[in-house]
Every structure is written in structure tokens, then in C-alpha cells.
């Protein structure tokens, strides 16, 4: 039995940009190797034109760096990386990530970085080939020109070598320049050891203009990508969702409701209901009604039936009063002066309140004639 | 340390009259605790409403619990009106009062410190004299104040309340935190601006910034839909297997996974839409999206997991690169024939030899096999369905206030009416982008085509 794992693009996972696309890097490396080999291998006498080397190790890298910068800034132009990813070689997951990068508006930056990787691998290919040929072959660096003299070239080479002024051996030297000028009509002087002295200068140009420049170019763009992802509204929303913690719900104790009252009670009109309203409250008709101010010490020992407005939540003043007495709380709701059943939320509120008072019960008459009442009764039961 | 010029409003009133609801709606914060239970708010809690143009504070306070006793305490210690504020300070600083009247100390402290008063009452229940004690205490503070009538269940007693409240407050406004959309919220902020002239400029700027925030949220919503559409319309899953039978066997697994992916992606988009409007506690349920049938497909793959087209292209590129290397090695004397020839040779070899490669085995493992695909959905109505569902949610969520804590239920919806409201050119643009999406192409004009649906 086969155990299968299904590979699919995750539509809901967090975003991380595509990593290095190896075909791009490999292509850069191969081109670097072959270009370097074709130039550095030189002619039958191992002579290599210094200008050709500057072409592939300085001119091409600088030109392509400039082009990729222009492409990035102007959002136009064709980059090597964009051509490669247009080939239908990417997997579903990679295509999905590419689409996400377009959504995040970092696709150009990513392509730019891929271009820099291609250039870095191009430089590595060139460097490896160059060093291998230096090791395994006699490379004679010469230069030829019909119209340029050593005096014309030297300032340009000095300017090129400015970034590695600390490395004196890799600096272009006027005497070396004069000594390595070549002319194909002249008999080659293969015994001249100075022909090989340019290698440090060439190596430094590769390191500086091919390798270091691209590494430096990658850093700010990587930072821009990171910032872009961080500032993207959807990423921020995702972070907000992930950070959010739901508050646990709390539960409360509800007092039971009694539907029967004892025979002896004093009614206290805490809610200050009007006489008209009170006349509609049938449950209190058999009991004497007293004002709070009229409560005498002996009455405080008797059980009270305290009338309250069902829709007004219990407040501290009522609680203070109830703590000094005992009896029944009777929340009443009216509609057009008629007593109606309590709303569920009001009923629960009074049940919670009564549950905190040890000497008190919540009273409600047994309603059964309206739908509101019956719903209240359901809740109560 | 808070800026003393920053507008501060203390929301006060009787318990359970919707103070926290008003704070939640105005602060656009669904973390503000709201419940039918009184004393949900036990401590004064400050919520800062920050915008790019400035900020203001709302203080959610506990309700009055012992107003009669407090007023008696104050009257006993106050000679005349000039001493009222000092007496209130004495009240909030008194350790005994802090113990006896903790709720009143909590609610009066920010007012004594300079906050304006927003007194909240319930317009669905009758006015009673007992409220006058609370309002009298608030008058003692001498702070700018206004009353907000919150019609919690209905507006039956709003007129009665208005008549009473006008005796104590210059400004009385009906404000329902459950229904107040952003326009009403901004209108209320305009009323606040008139309470204290030194805050007016700042509050007007904040109102403008809140309007801009609302527009930004709308733009974000459109972008969320763009991303959702792009993702679900191009989504496909695949699995490489050795035989065609195996491919068919896993079809139900792929179908389940595909359906789950689409559902999860849609849920994520809705969660993000809720978060975009700062609704982090709102729960929602989505009606299952019905996907079209026949999304399963199976085709050959060849070496290295590449299908025939990919293999031919890869071989052609490899051949062209090798040929180009030869061209370089001979310093271009081959006139690029190496690259052209290499490309042709690589491509054609892969094309003709691919059927043989599929049967080759290396150490007993075959080089080729089959790929079972599920998706993408090419049904032309699919983008419309996704848009319709999202739009339905947007309409609910963008109007949902932060006091409204009900859970949302998302149903499939026909958004034909929304389309009918669009201009002909907008309808055409929408149809064009949907047609492209159903062909798994990402239209550049997606955002502009969807935007009118959100207006």
C-alpha cells in the first residue's frame, strides 16, 4: 500500500519569498566559466588581451548592473531572471509564490535579486576558471591598441583600481603597461616574465566589479523586500489576527425564582411606582405597602417584598438596603401600565444579583397568559 | 504622560445603559467588554482613538451605584457653588469614599481631571426622577457635557428623555451604537467638537482622518478580494504517481484537499476582512462553496518530474546554452550556429525520446509516471461566485459596529443587483476580468474593475 502525501500550494500559510532559483544561478555560472575560459585561454602563445578581460570582468558586469538598476527603477526592460521564470519550469508552489510576490509588489525586487545572483555566479564561474587557468597554464597578459598609448590607458586603469588602493601589488604600473604592450607583427618575447604580472590586477577587478558590487546591490533590495512584506496591509492583518487572544467567557450563578409568597410580608415600593401602576400588580394586593422612610425597627425584622423596576439594573444603594433586611425581590416590568413578563436579559440580571444576597429570593408570579410571559417562565424554569 | 490638550471624554451614566457599547463603537474596538450584566465595567478604562491627524481618549466608566448617598456626602461638605469642584476633589481623594463609593470615585476622577462628560441613557425605557441625582452630581463638576440617548430596544421614550435631559445638558443627541455607521460616528465627533472650543480644531482633523481611514479600509477590502480571487482561481493541486490507476485512486483525496484549501482561503480572507475593520472577536460561519465537478485530470510526466512541454523546453535551453558555449569558445566564428543547433537538437531529442524515457528505469525506479491534477476551476461563473460571497460579507462587516457582537453567517449570494448598479463600461470591465480569471490569467485591471462594487 502506498502512502501518499499530496503536494499542493498552501493558500493560507504565511508568506516567504521564493528562494534562489537555481537555473538562473547555474546559467550565470556556466556563462561565466565559458566566457572566462574563452578569453583567458588566449591564443597559441597563451597571450590574453587585457582589454578583452576588462570587457568581461568590468564592462559586462557594470553594464548589466546598470541595466538591472534601470529595470528596477523604471519598471521596464527585460532582465535575465524574468526571462528564465517565464519558462514553464516552475512548480505550482513556485508559481503561487510568484503571484503572491506580485500581490506584495516585490516581484521586481525579487527578479532584481535573482539577476544579482546570476551575476554573482557569473563572477564565480569567471573567477574559478581564471584561477584554474592561472594554476594550470601560462597566461601572458598583453594589450594592443592602434591609437592608444600607455600614457592614455594608465589613468583609466588607475581609476579602475581606486577601490583597492590598499593592495599595492594589484595596482596598474606604468612600466608594466609599457612592457606588456604587444604588436602582432613583432616577434613574441615569450621570455618576458612581466606578462604574467597583471593577474593580481585582473583578479582585483573581478572581485570588485563582478562580485563585491553585486553583493552590495543585493543588501538594500533585500531590506526593501523585508520592509515591503512587513508593511503590506495583509501581512499586518495576519499579524493582528495571530496576536489576538479571545477573552474567555465567564459564567455566573443564577438564583432560583419563587412563585409563592408567605402570608406575612411588607411591600416596599423601592422603584417608586405610581399608584396606578401598583394597582395593576395583583401579587401585592394582600400585603401592606410601606414607604422606606416609614420602616420601623420591628418591621425591619419582618420579611419584605421589595418592588423594583425590572429594566433598571440593581445598583449599590439597593444592595446596601437589602443587606439590612430579608425577603423577596420582585422585579416588575410594565407595558402600557400592565404588568408583563420579564425579558430574558432582565430576568437573568436580577437572578445573578439575588444569588449574591443570602437572605433574599427572587419572586415572580406564575404568568401563563401571554407569549412574553411564557418565554420568561421558560427562562426562569 | 498624556497631552493636556488632547480631547478626553468620560462616558458616564446609570449601569447597563450602553456606555461600553458607545465606547466600543467610537473606539472601533471590539475588545471593550460588553454584556447585559451590569457592573461589567468595574474600573474606568481609557481607550485612545489614534489617527494620523491626532487622537482623543474615551474613558469607559462604571455606572453610578450610590448617587443619592454621594450627593448627600457632597452637600454636607460644600458651602456654596464655588466650592463644588474642590468638594468633588476631596471626595475622590478621601480613602473612606474610595472604599464606600468605589464606582463613583472611578467615574468622577477623570471628569475632575478635565474630561468632558458624555452622559448615556436608554431611550427605550421611561425617564425617572432617580436619574436627576446623577445629573446633579455631574453638574457639580462644571465640565463640558452632553447627553447621548441610546435607544437600546426602541425609541419609545426618546422624546421624554430629550425633554428631561435638556434641563441639564445643552447638547442632547440620539446615538445608537449598534447601528451607527462611520458617517454617524463622524457626525457625533463633530458634536463633540462643539463641547470644548480648544479641542475643536483637533477633533475636526481627527474626523477627517477617520473618514480617510474608512476609505483606506475600503481600498484594503478591494485588495483582499483581488488576492482571494487570484489565489482561488489559479489554485490547483497535483500528485505524481507511477500508474494511471494510482492517479484515479487518489482523486477523492485530492478533491477533499482542494475543497478544503478553497474553503480555508475564503475563511482567511473573511478573517482578514474582519480584522481590517478591527473586528477580532466576531465569529462567522460560511455556507459551503459548491465547486464544479470534473476538476480532476491526469497526465504523463517524464524525467525529473517534468511533463513533455517542460522537458522539451529544458532540453532546448540546455542545448542552446551548451551550443552558445561552443560559439564563445570559437570566439563567435560559428555565427551562433552552436546555440541554434544545440537548442534544436536538445528540444527535438526530448520531444521524440520522451515516450521512451517514461519506460526507463534507474535502479528499478522508473524515470516517468503520471501526475494527478485537481483544479484549477475554469468555470466562467466561479469568479462571480467568489466576488458575490465576499461582497456580501463586506456589506455586513463594513456596517457592523464594534458594539454589535453577534456572529455572522455567510451565505451564497447573488450579486446581480450590485452589477446592475454599475455603469455599462464598468460592467464590461468586470466581465472581462472574470473571463480572464476563469482562464487562470491575472488581469492587470482587477482592482479597478472591482472597486465600483464597493462604492
PDB file of N, CA, C and O in Angstrom, chain A residues 256-316:
ATOM      1  N   UNK A 256     -32.620  30.846  42.046  1.00  0.00           N
ATOM      2  CA  UNK A 256     -33.900  30.278  41.613  1.00  0.00           C
ATOM      3  C   UNK A 256     -34.998  31.321  41.796  1.00  0.00           C
ATOM      4  O   UNK A 256     -34.881  32.230  42.628  1.00  0.00           O
ATOM      5  N   UNK A 257     -36.078  31.142  41.079  1.00  0.00           N
ATOM      6  CA  UNK A 257     -37.208  32.074  41.205  1.00  0.00           C
ATOM      7  C   UNK A 257     -38.317  31.377  41.982  1.00  0.00           C
ATOM      8  O   UNK A 257     -38.631  30.212  41.709  1.00  0.00           O
ATOM      9  N   UNK A 258     -38.894  32.110  42.937  1.00  0.00           N
ATOM     10  CA  UNK A 258     -40.017  31.510  43.666  1.00  0.00           C
ATOM     11  C   UNK A 258     -41.311  32.123  43.122  1.00  0.00           C
ATOM     12  O   UNK A 258     -41.336  33.283  42.697  1.00  0.00           O
ATOM     13  N   UNK A 259     -42.349  31.317  43.138  1.00  0.00           N
ATOM     14  CA  UNK A 259     -43.633  31.782  42.615  1.00  0.00           C
ATOM     15  C   UNK A 259     -44.700  31.887  43.712  1.00  0.00           C
ATOM     16  O   UNK A 259     -45.830  32.240  43.432  1.00  0.00           O
ATOM     17  N   UNK A 260     -44.349  31.532  44.933  1.00  0.00           N
ATOM     18  CA  UNK A 260     -45.274  31.614  46.058  1.00  0.00           C
ATOM     19  C   UNK A 260     -44.675  32.547  47.122  1.00  0.00           C
ATOM     20  O   UNK A 260     -43.468  32.494  47.364  1.00  0.00           O
ATOM     21  N   UNK A 261     -45.573  33.320  47.765  1.00  0.00           N
ATOM     22  CA  UNK A 261     -45.107  34.220  48.826  1.00  0.00           C
ATOM     23  C   UNK A 261     -45.708  33.798  50.166  1.00  0.00           C
ATOM     24  O   UNK A 261     -46.831  33.256  50.204  1.00  0.00           O
ATOM     25  N   UNK A 262     -44.996  34.048  51.267  1.00  0.00           N
ATOM     26  CA  UNK A 262     -45.591  33.747  52.570  1.00  0.00           C
ATOM     27  C   UNK A 262     -46.774  34.686  52.847  1.00  0.00           C
ATOM     28  O   UNK A 262     -46.961  35.689  52.153  1.00  0.00           O
ATOM     29  N   UNK A 263     -47.518  34.387  53.907  1.00  0.00           N
ATOM     30  CA  UNK A 263     -48.722  35.173  54.173  1.00  0.00           C
ATOM     31  C   UNK A 263     -48.428  36.546  54.773  1.00  0.00           C
ATOM     32  O   UNK A 263     -49.180  37.485  54.600  1.00  0.00           O
ATOM     33  N   UNK A 264     -47.293  36.641  55.470  1.00  0.00           N
ATOM     34  CA  UNK A 264     -46.982  37.916  56.117  1.00  0.00           C
ATOM     35  C   UNK A 264     -45.768  38.564  55.473  1.00  0.00           C
ATOM     36  O   UNK A 264     -44.654  38.052  55.555  1.00  0.00           O
ATOM     37  N   UNK A 265     -46.045  39.690  54.884  1.00  0.00           N
ATOM     38  CA  UNK A 265     -44.966  40.435  54.225  1.00  0.00           C
ATOM     39  C   UNK A 265     -45.292  41.925  54.246  1.00  0.00           C
ATOM     40  O   UNK A 265     -46.475  42.301  54.288  1.00  0.00           O
ATOM     41  N   UNK A 266     -44.255  42.747  54.208  1.00  0.00           N
ATOM     42  CA  UNK A 266     -44.455  44.178  53.985  1.00  0.00           C
ATOM     43  C   UNK A 266     -43.943  44.504  52.596  1.00  0.00           C
ATOM     44  O   UNK A 266     -42.831  44.080  52.231  1.00  0.00           O
ATOM     45  N   UNK A 267     -44.700  45.257  51.851  1.00  0.00           N
ATOM     46  CA  UNK A 267     -44.268  45.617  50.492  1.00  0.00           C
ATOM     47  C   UNK A 267     -43.548  46.964  50.532  1.00  0.00           C
ATOM     48  O   UNK A 267     -44.059  47.931  51.091  1.00  0.00           O
ATOM     49  N   UNK A 268     -42.346  46.990  49.960  1.00  0.00           N
ATOM     50  CA  UNK A 268     -41.581  48.240  49.878  1.00  0.00           C
ATOM     51  C   UNK A 268     -41.504  48.653  48.408  1.00  0.00           C
ATOM     52  O   UNK A 268     -41.025  47.895  47.557  1.00  0.00           O
ATOM     53  N   UNK A 269     -41.993  49.852  48.143  1.00  0.00           N
ATOM     54  CA  UNK A 269     -42.005  50.342  46.752  1.00  0.00           C
ATOM     55  C   UNK A 269     -40.683  51.066  46.455  1.00  0.00           C
ATOM     56  O   UNK A 269     -40.611  52.279  46.343  1.00  0.00           O
ATOM     57  N   UNK A 270     -39.622  50.291  46.339  1.00  0.00           N
ATOM     58  CA  UNK A 270     -38.285  50.855  46.090  1.00  0.00           C
ATOM     59  C   UNK A 270     -38.240  51.582  44.738  1.00  0.00           C
ATOM     60  O   UNK A 270     -37.609  52.618  44.597  1.00  0.00           O
ATOM     61  N   UNK A 271     -38.983  51.056  43.797  1.00  0.00           N
ATOM     62  CA  UNK A 271     -38.937  51.611  42.435  1.00  0.00           C
ATOM     63  C   UNK A 271     -39.759  52.881  42.298  1.00  0.00           C
ATOM     64  O   UNK A 271     -39.704  53.532  41.260  1.00  0.00           O
ATOM     65  N   UNK A 272     -40.515  53.228  43.328  1.00  0.00           N
ATOM     66  CA  UNK A 272     -41.381  54.408  43.291  1.00  0.00           C
ATOM     67  C   UNK A 272     -42.372  54.322  42.134  1.00  0.00           C
ATOM     68  O   UNK A 272     -42.539  55.259  41.343  1.00  0.00           O
ATOM     69  N   UNK A 273     -43.004  53.168  42.010  1.00  0.00           N
ATOM     70  CA  UNK A 273     -44.063  53.011  41.018  1.00  0.00           C
ATOM     71  C   UNK A 273     -45.238  53.885  41.425  1.00  0.00           C
ATOM     72  O   UNK A 273     -45.504  54.103  42.631  1.00  0.00           O
ATOM     73  N   UNK A 274     -46.002  54.335  40.455  1.00  0.00           N
ATOM     74  CA  UNK A 274     -47.176  55.167  40.753  1.00  0.00           C
ATOM     75  C   UNK A 274     -48.307  54.281  41.287  1.00  0.00           C
ATOM     76  O   UNK A 274     -48.276  53.055  41.112  1.00  0.00           O
ATOM     77  N   UNK A 275     -49.270  54.932  41.890  1.00  0.00           N
ATOM     78  CA  UNK A 275     -50.412  54.184  42.433  1.00  0.00           C
ATOM     79  C   UNK A 275     -51.148  53.438  41.328  1.00  0.00           C
ATOM     80  O   UNK A 275     -51.602  52.312  41.516  1.00  0.00           O
ATOM     81  N   UNK A 276     -51.230  54.075  40.179  1.00  0.00           N
ATOM     82  CA  UNK A 276     -51.914  53.449  39.042  1.00  0.00           C
ATOM     83  C   UNK A 276     -51.195  52.167  38.630  1.00  0.00           C
ATOM     84  O   UNK A 276     -51.819  51.144  38.363  1.00  0.00           O
ATOM     85  N   UNK A 277     -49.877  52.260  38.608  1.00  0.00           N
ATOM     86  CA  UNK A 277     -49.092  51.068  38.235  1.00  0.00           C
ATOM     87  C   UNK A 277     -49.257  49.977  39.290  1.00  0.00           C
ATOM     88  O   UNK A 277     -49.478  48.814  38.971  1.00  0.00           O
ATOM     89  N   UNK A 278     -49.186  50.426  40.545  1.00  0.00           N
ATOM     90  CA  UNK A 278     -49.272  49.440  41.624  1.00  0.00           C
ATOM     91  C   UNK A 278     -50.631  48.736  41.645  1.00  0.00           C
ATOM     92  O   UNK A 278     -50.731  47.560  41.996  1.00  0.00           O
ATOM     93  N   UNK A 279     -51.662  49.464  41.241  1.00  0.00           N
ATOM     94  CA  UNK A 279     -52.997  48.861  41.261  1.00  0.00           C
ATOM     95  C   UNK A 279     -53.089  47.681  40.289  1.00  0.00           C
ATOM     96  O   UNK A 279     -53.968  46.836  40.421  1.00  0.00           O
ATOM     97  N   UNK A 280     -52.187  47.633  39.333  1.00  0.00           N
ATOM     98  CA  UNK A 280     -52.195  46.520  38.368  1.00  0.00           C
ATOM     99  C   UNK A 280     -51.333  45.343  38.801  1.00  0.00           C
ATOM    100  O   UNK A 280     -51.236  44.351  38.075  1.00  0.00           O
ATOM    101  N   UNK A 281     -50.641  45.506  39.932  1.00  0.00           N
ATOM    102  CA  UNK A 281     -49.776  44.415  40.401  1.00  0.00           C
ATOM    103  C   UNK A 281     -50.571  43.555  41.381  1.00  0.00           C
ATOM    104  O   UNK A 281     -50.672  43.872  42.576  1.00  0.00           O
ATOM    105  N   UNK A 282     -51.166  42.504  40.894  1.00  0.00           N
ATOM    106  CA  UNK A 282     -52.088  41.712  41.716  1.00  0.00           C
ATOM    107  C   UNK A 282     -51.369  40.965  42.837  1.00  0.00           C
ATOM    108  O   UNK A 282     -51.950  40.734  43.904  1.00  0.00           O
ATOM    109  N   UNK A 283     -50.122  40.625  42.661  1.00  0.00           N
ATOM    110  CA  UNK A 283     -49.404  39.810  43.649  1.00  0.00           C
ATOM    111  C   UNK A 283     -49.216  40.515  44.985  1.00  0.00           C
ATOM    112  O   UNK A 283     -48.957  39.870  46.011  1.00  0.00           O
ATOM    113  N   UNK A 284     -49.377  41.860  45.024  1.00  0.00           N
ATOM    114  CA  UNK A 284     -49.109  42.584  46.274  1.00  0.00           C
ATOM    115  C   UNK A 284     -50.383  43.008  46.998  1.00  0.00           C
ATOM    116  O   UNK A 284     -50.335  43.654  48.041  1.00  0.00           O
ATOM    117  N   UNK A 285     -51.518  42.633  46.421  1.00  0.00           N
ATOM    118  CA  UNK A 285     -52.782  43.167  46.949  1.00  0.00           C
ATOM    119  C   UNK A 285     -53.072  42.754  48.391  1.00  0.00           C
ATOM    120  O   UNK A 285     -53.729  43.475  49.130  1.00  0.00           O
ATOM    121  N   UNK A 286     -52.581  41.639  48.827  1.00  0.00           N
ATOM    122  CA  UNK A 286     -52.873  41.145  50.174  1.00  0.00           C
ATOM    123  C   UNK A 286     -51.884  41.643  51.227  1.00  0.00           C
ATOM    124  O   UNK A 286     -51.959  41.233  52.389  1.00  0.00           O
ATOM    125  N   UNK A 287     -50.923  42.468  50.812  1.00  0.00           N
ATOM    126  CA  UNK A 287     -49.876  42.879  51.754  1.00  0.00           C
ATOM    127  C   UNK A 287     -49.888  44.381  51.970  1.00  0.00           C
ATOM    128  O   UNK A 287     -50.228  45.143  51.048  1.00  0.00           O
ATOM    129  N   UNK A 288     -49.479  44.793  53.179  1.00  0.00           N
ATOM    130  CA  UNK A 288     -49.429  46.241  53.416  1.00  0.00           C
ATOM    131  C   UNK A 288     -48.251  46.873  52.679  1.00  0.00           C
ATOM    132  O   UNK A 288     -47.181  46.285  52.582  1.00  0.00           O
ATOM    133  N   UNK A 289     -48.470  48.078  52.173  1.00  0.00           N
ATOM    134  CA  UNK A 289     -47.423  48.818  51.453  1.00  0.00           C
ATOM    135  C   UNK A 289     -46.830  49.869  52.373  1.00  0.00           C
ATOM    136  O   UNK A 289     -47.558  50.639  52.979  1.00  0.00           O
ATOM    137  N   UNK A 290     -45.518  49.862  52.528  1.00  0.00           N
ATOM    138  CA  UNK A 290     -44.904  50.876  53.386  1.00  0.00           C
ATOM    139  C   UNK A 290     -43.794  51.600  52.631  1.00  0.00           C
ATOM    140  O   UNK A 290     -43.172  51.031  51.725  1.00  0.00           O
ATOM    141  N   UNK A 291     -43.586  52.865  53.002  1.00  0.00           N
ATOM    142  CA  UNK A 291     -42.506  53.643  52.400  1.00  0.00           C
ATOM    143  C   UNK A 291     -41.198  53.282  53.107  1.00  0.00           C
ATOM    144  O   UNK A 291     -41.214  52.876  54.271  1.00  0.00           O
ATOM    145  N   UNK A 292     -40.100  53.471  52.450  1.00  0.00           N
ATOM    146  CA  UNK A 292     -38.798  53.127  53.041  1.00  0.00           C
ATOM    147  C   UNK A 292     -38.559  53.945  54.307  1.00  0.00           C
ATOM    148  O   UNK A 292     -38.094  53.432  55.330  1.00  0.00           O
ATOM    149  N   UNK A 293     -38.951  55.215  54.232  1.00  0.00           N
ATOM    150  CA  UNK A 293     -38.728  56.096  55.389  1.00  0.00           C
ATOM    151  C   UNK A 293     -39.592  55.694  56.583  1.00  0.00           C
ATOM    152  O   UNK A 293     -39.274  56.041  57.712  1.00  0.00           O
ATOM    153  N   UNK A 294     -40.676  54.955  56.300  1.00  0.00           N
ATOM    154  CA  UNK A 294     -41.576  54.555  57.378  1.00  0.00           C
ATOM    155  C   UNK A 294     -41.199  53.220  58.023  1.00  0.00           C
ATOM    156  O   UNK A 294     -41.915  52.742  58.909  1.00  0.00           O
ATOM    157  N   UNK A 295     -40.142  52.626  57.558  1.00  0.00           N
ATOM    158  CA  UNK A 295     -39.744  51.322  58.111  1.00  0.00           C
ATOM    159  C   UNK A 295     -39.322  51.484  59.567  1.00  0.00           C
ATOM    160  O   UNK A 295     -38.390  52.229  59.881  1.00  0.00           O
ATOM    161  N   UNK A 296     -40.027  50.795  60.467  1.00  0.00           N
ATOM    162  CA  UNK A 296     -39.692  50.866  61.893  1.00  0.00           C
ATOM    163  C   UNK A 296     -38.788  49.684  62.235  1.00  0.00           C
ATOM    164  O   UNK A 296     -38.753  48.695  61.488  1.00  0.00           O
ATOM    165  N   UNK A 297     -38.051  49.770  63.366  1.00  0.00           N
ATOM    166  CA  UNK A 297     -37.134  48.680  63.705  1.00  0.00           C
ATOM    167  C   UNK A 297     -37.803  47.315  63.736  1.00  0.00           C
ATOM    168  O   UNK A 297     -37.226  46.335  63.302  1.00  0.00           O
ATOM    169  N   UNK A 298     -39.072  47.261  64.251  1.00  0.00           N
ATOM    170  CA  UNK A 298     -39.699  45.924  64.300  1.00  0.00           C
ATOM    171  C   UNK A 298     -40.043  45.425  62.898  1.00  0.00           C
ATOM    172  O   UNK A 298     -40.038  44.241  62.609  1.00  0.00           O
ATOM    173  N   UNK A 299     -40.322  46.384  61.974  1.00  0.00           N
ATOM    174  CA  UNK A 299     -40.630  45.974  60.604  1.00  0.00           C
ATOM    175  C   UNK A 299     -39.383  45.481  59.872  1.00  0.00           C
ATOM    176  O   UNK A 299     -39.469  44.700  58.941  1.00  0.00           O
ATOM    177  N   UNK A 300     -38.228  45.982  60.293  1.00  0.00           N
ATOM    178  CA  UNK A 300     -37.000  45.554  59.619  1.00  0.00           C
ATOM    179  C   UNK A 300     -36.738  44.071  59.846  1.00  0.00           C
ATOM    180  O   UNK A 300     -36.011  43.446  59.105  1.00  0.00           O
ATOM    181  N   UNK A 301     -37.346  43.541  60.907  1.00  0.00           N
ATOM    182  CA  UNK A 301     -37.149  42.112  61.163  1.00  0.00           C
ATOM    183  C   UNK A 301     -38.120  41.264  60.352  1.00  0.00           C
ATOM    184  O   UNK A 301     -37.946  40.060  60.213  1.00  0.00           O
ATOM    185  N   UNK A 302     -39.199  41.913  59.866  1.00  0.00           N
ATOM    186  CA  UNK A 302     -40.174  41.168  59.067  1.00  0.00           C
ATOM    187  C   UNK A 302     -39.668  41.011  57.641  1.00  0.00           C
ATOM    188  O   UNK A 302     -38.881  41.821  57.159  1.00  0.00           O
ATOM    189  N   UNK A 303     -40.181  40.013  57.007  1.00  0.00           N
ATOM    190  CA  UNK A 303     -39.791  39.818  55.602  1.00  0.00           C
ATOM    191  C   UNK A 303     -40.437  40.897  54.739  1.00  0.00           C
ATOM    192  O   UNK A 303     -41.586  41.279  54.971  1.00  0.00           O
ATOM    193  N   UNK A 304     -39.660  41.349  53.791  1.00  0.00           N
ATOM    194  CA  UNK A 304     -40.144  42.408  52.893  1.00  0.00           C
ATOM    195  C   UNK A 304     -40.326  41.862  51.481  1.00  0.00           C
ATOM    196  O   UNK A 304     -39.638  40.912  51.073  1.00  0.00           O
ATOM    197  N   UNK A 305     -41.207  42.496  50.764  1.00  0.00           N
ATOM    198  CA  UNK A 305     -41.324  42.240  49.317  1.00  0.00           C
ATOM    199  C   UNK A 305     -40.947  43.558  48.643  1.00  0.00           C
ATOM    200  O   UNK A 305     -41.693  44.546  48.729  1.00  0.00           O
ATOM    201  N   UNK A 306     -39.774  43.580  48.074  1.00  0.00           N
ATOM    202  CA  UNK A 306     -39.244  44.839  47.520  1.00  0.00           C
ATOM    203  C   UNK A 306     -39.546  44.903  46.025  1.00  0.00           C
ATOM    204  O   UNK A 306     -39.127  44.022  45.260  1.00  0.00           O
ATOM    205  N   UNK A 307     -40.265  45.950  45.657  1.00  0.00           N
ATOM    206  CA  UNK A 307     -40.633  46.124  44.248  1.00  0.00           C
ATOM    207  C   UNK A 307     -39.548  46.941  43.526  1.00  0.00           C
ATOM    208  O   UNK A 307     -39.193  48.025  43.989  1.00  0.00           O
ATOM    209  N   UNK A 308     -39.081  46.392  42.452  1.00  0.00           N
ATOM    210  CA  UNK A 308     -38.031  47.102  41.688  1.00  0.00           C
ATOM    211  C   UNK A 308     -38.397  47.111  40.206  1.00  0.00           C
ATOM    212  O   UNK A 308     -39.174  46.271  39.749  1.00  0.00           O
ATOM    213  N   UNK A 309     -37.815  48.068  39.493  1.00  0.00           N
ATOM    214  CA  UNK A 309     -38.037  48.128  38.047  1.00  0.00           C
ATOM    215  C   UNK A 309     -37.168  47.056  37.387  1.00  0.00           C
ATOM    216  O   UNK A 309     -35.937  47.083  37.543  1.00  0.00           O
ATOM    217  N   UNK A 310     -37.809  46.187  36.667  1.00  0.00           N
ATOM    218  CA  UNK A 310     -37.059  45.063  36.081  1.00  0.00           C
ATOM    219  C   UNK A 310     -36.007  45.550  35.094  1.00  0.00           C
ATOM    220  O   UNK A 310     -34.939  44.964  34.974  1.00  0.00           O
ATOM    221  N   UNK A 311     -36.314  46.623  34.383  1.00  0.00           N
ATOM    222  CA  UNK A 311     -35.402  47.094  33.322  1.00  0.00           C
ATOM    223  C   UNK A 311     -34.230  47.916  33.851  1.00  0.00           C
ATOM    224  O   UNK A 311     -33.283  48.171  33.121  1.00  0.00           O
ATOM    225  N   UNK A 312     -34.341  48.351  35.091  1.00  0.00           N
ATOM    226  CA  UNK A 312     -33.230  49.092  35.691  1.00  0.00           C
ATOM    227  C   UNK A 312     -32.343  48.105  36.433  1.00  0.00           C
ATOM    228  O   UNK A 312     -32.826  47.410  37.323  1.00  0.00           O
ATOM    229  N   UNK A 313     -31.090  48.004  36.089  1.00  0.00           N
ATOM    230  CA  UNK A 313     -30.240  47.042  36.786  1.00  0.00           C
ATOM    231  C   UNK A 313     -30.079  47.399  38.266  1.00  0.00           C
ATOM    232  O   UNK A 313     -30.174  48.578  38.625  1.00  0.00           O
ATOM    233  N   UNK A 314     -29.868  46.424  39.099  1.00  0.00           N
ATOM    234  CA  UNK A 314     -29.710  46.706  40.534  1.00  0.00           C
ATOM    235  C   UNK A 314     -28.468  47.556  40.778  1.00  0.00           C
ATOM    236  O   UNK A 314     -27.424  47.312  40.168  1.00  0.00           O
ATOM    237  N   UNK A 315     -28.610  48.528  41.653  1.00  0.00           N
ATOM    238  CA  UNK A 315     -27.445  49.364  41.958  1.00  0.00           C
ATOM    239  C   UNK A 315     -27.056  49.214  43.424  1.00  0.00           C
ATOM    240  O   UNK A 315     -27.769  48.608  44.211  1.00  0.00           O
ATOM    241  N   UNK A 316     -25.940  49.796  43.759  1.00  0.00           N
ATOM    242  CA  UNK A 316     -25.357  49.629  45.088  1.00  0.00           C
ATOM    243  C   UNK A 316     -26.272  50.070  46.204  1.00  0.00           C
ATOM    244  O   UNK A 316     -26.300  49.470  47.282  1.00  0.00           O
TER     245      UNK A 316
END
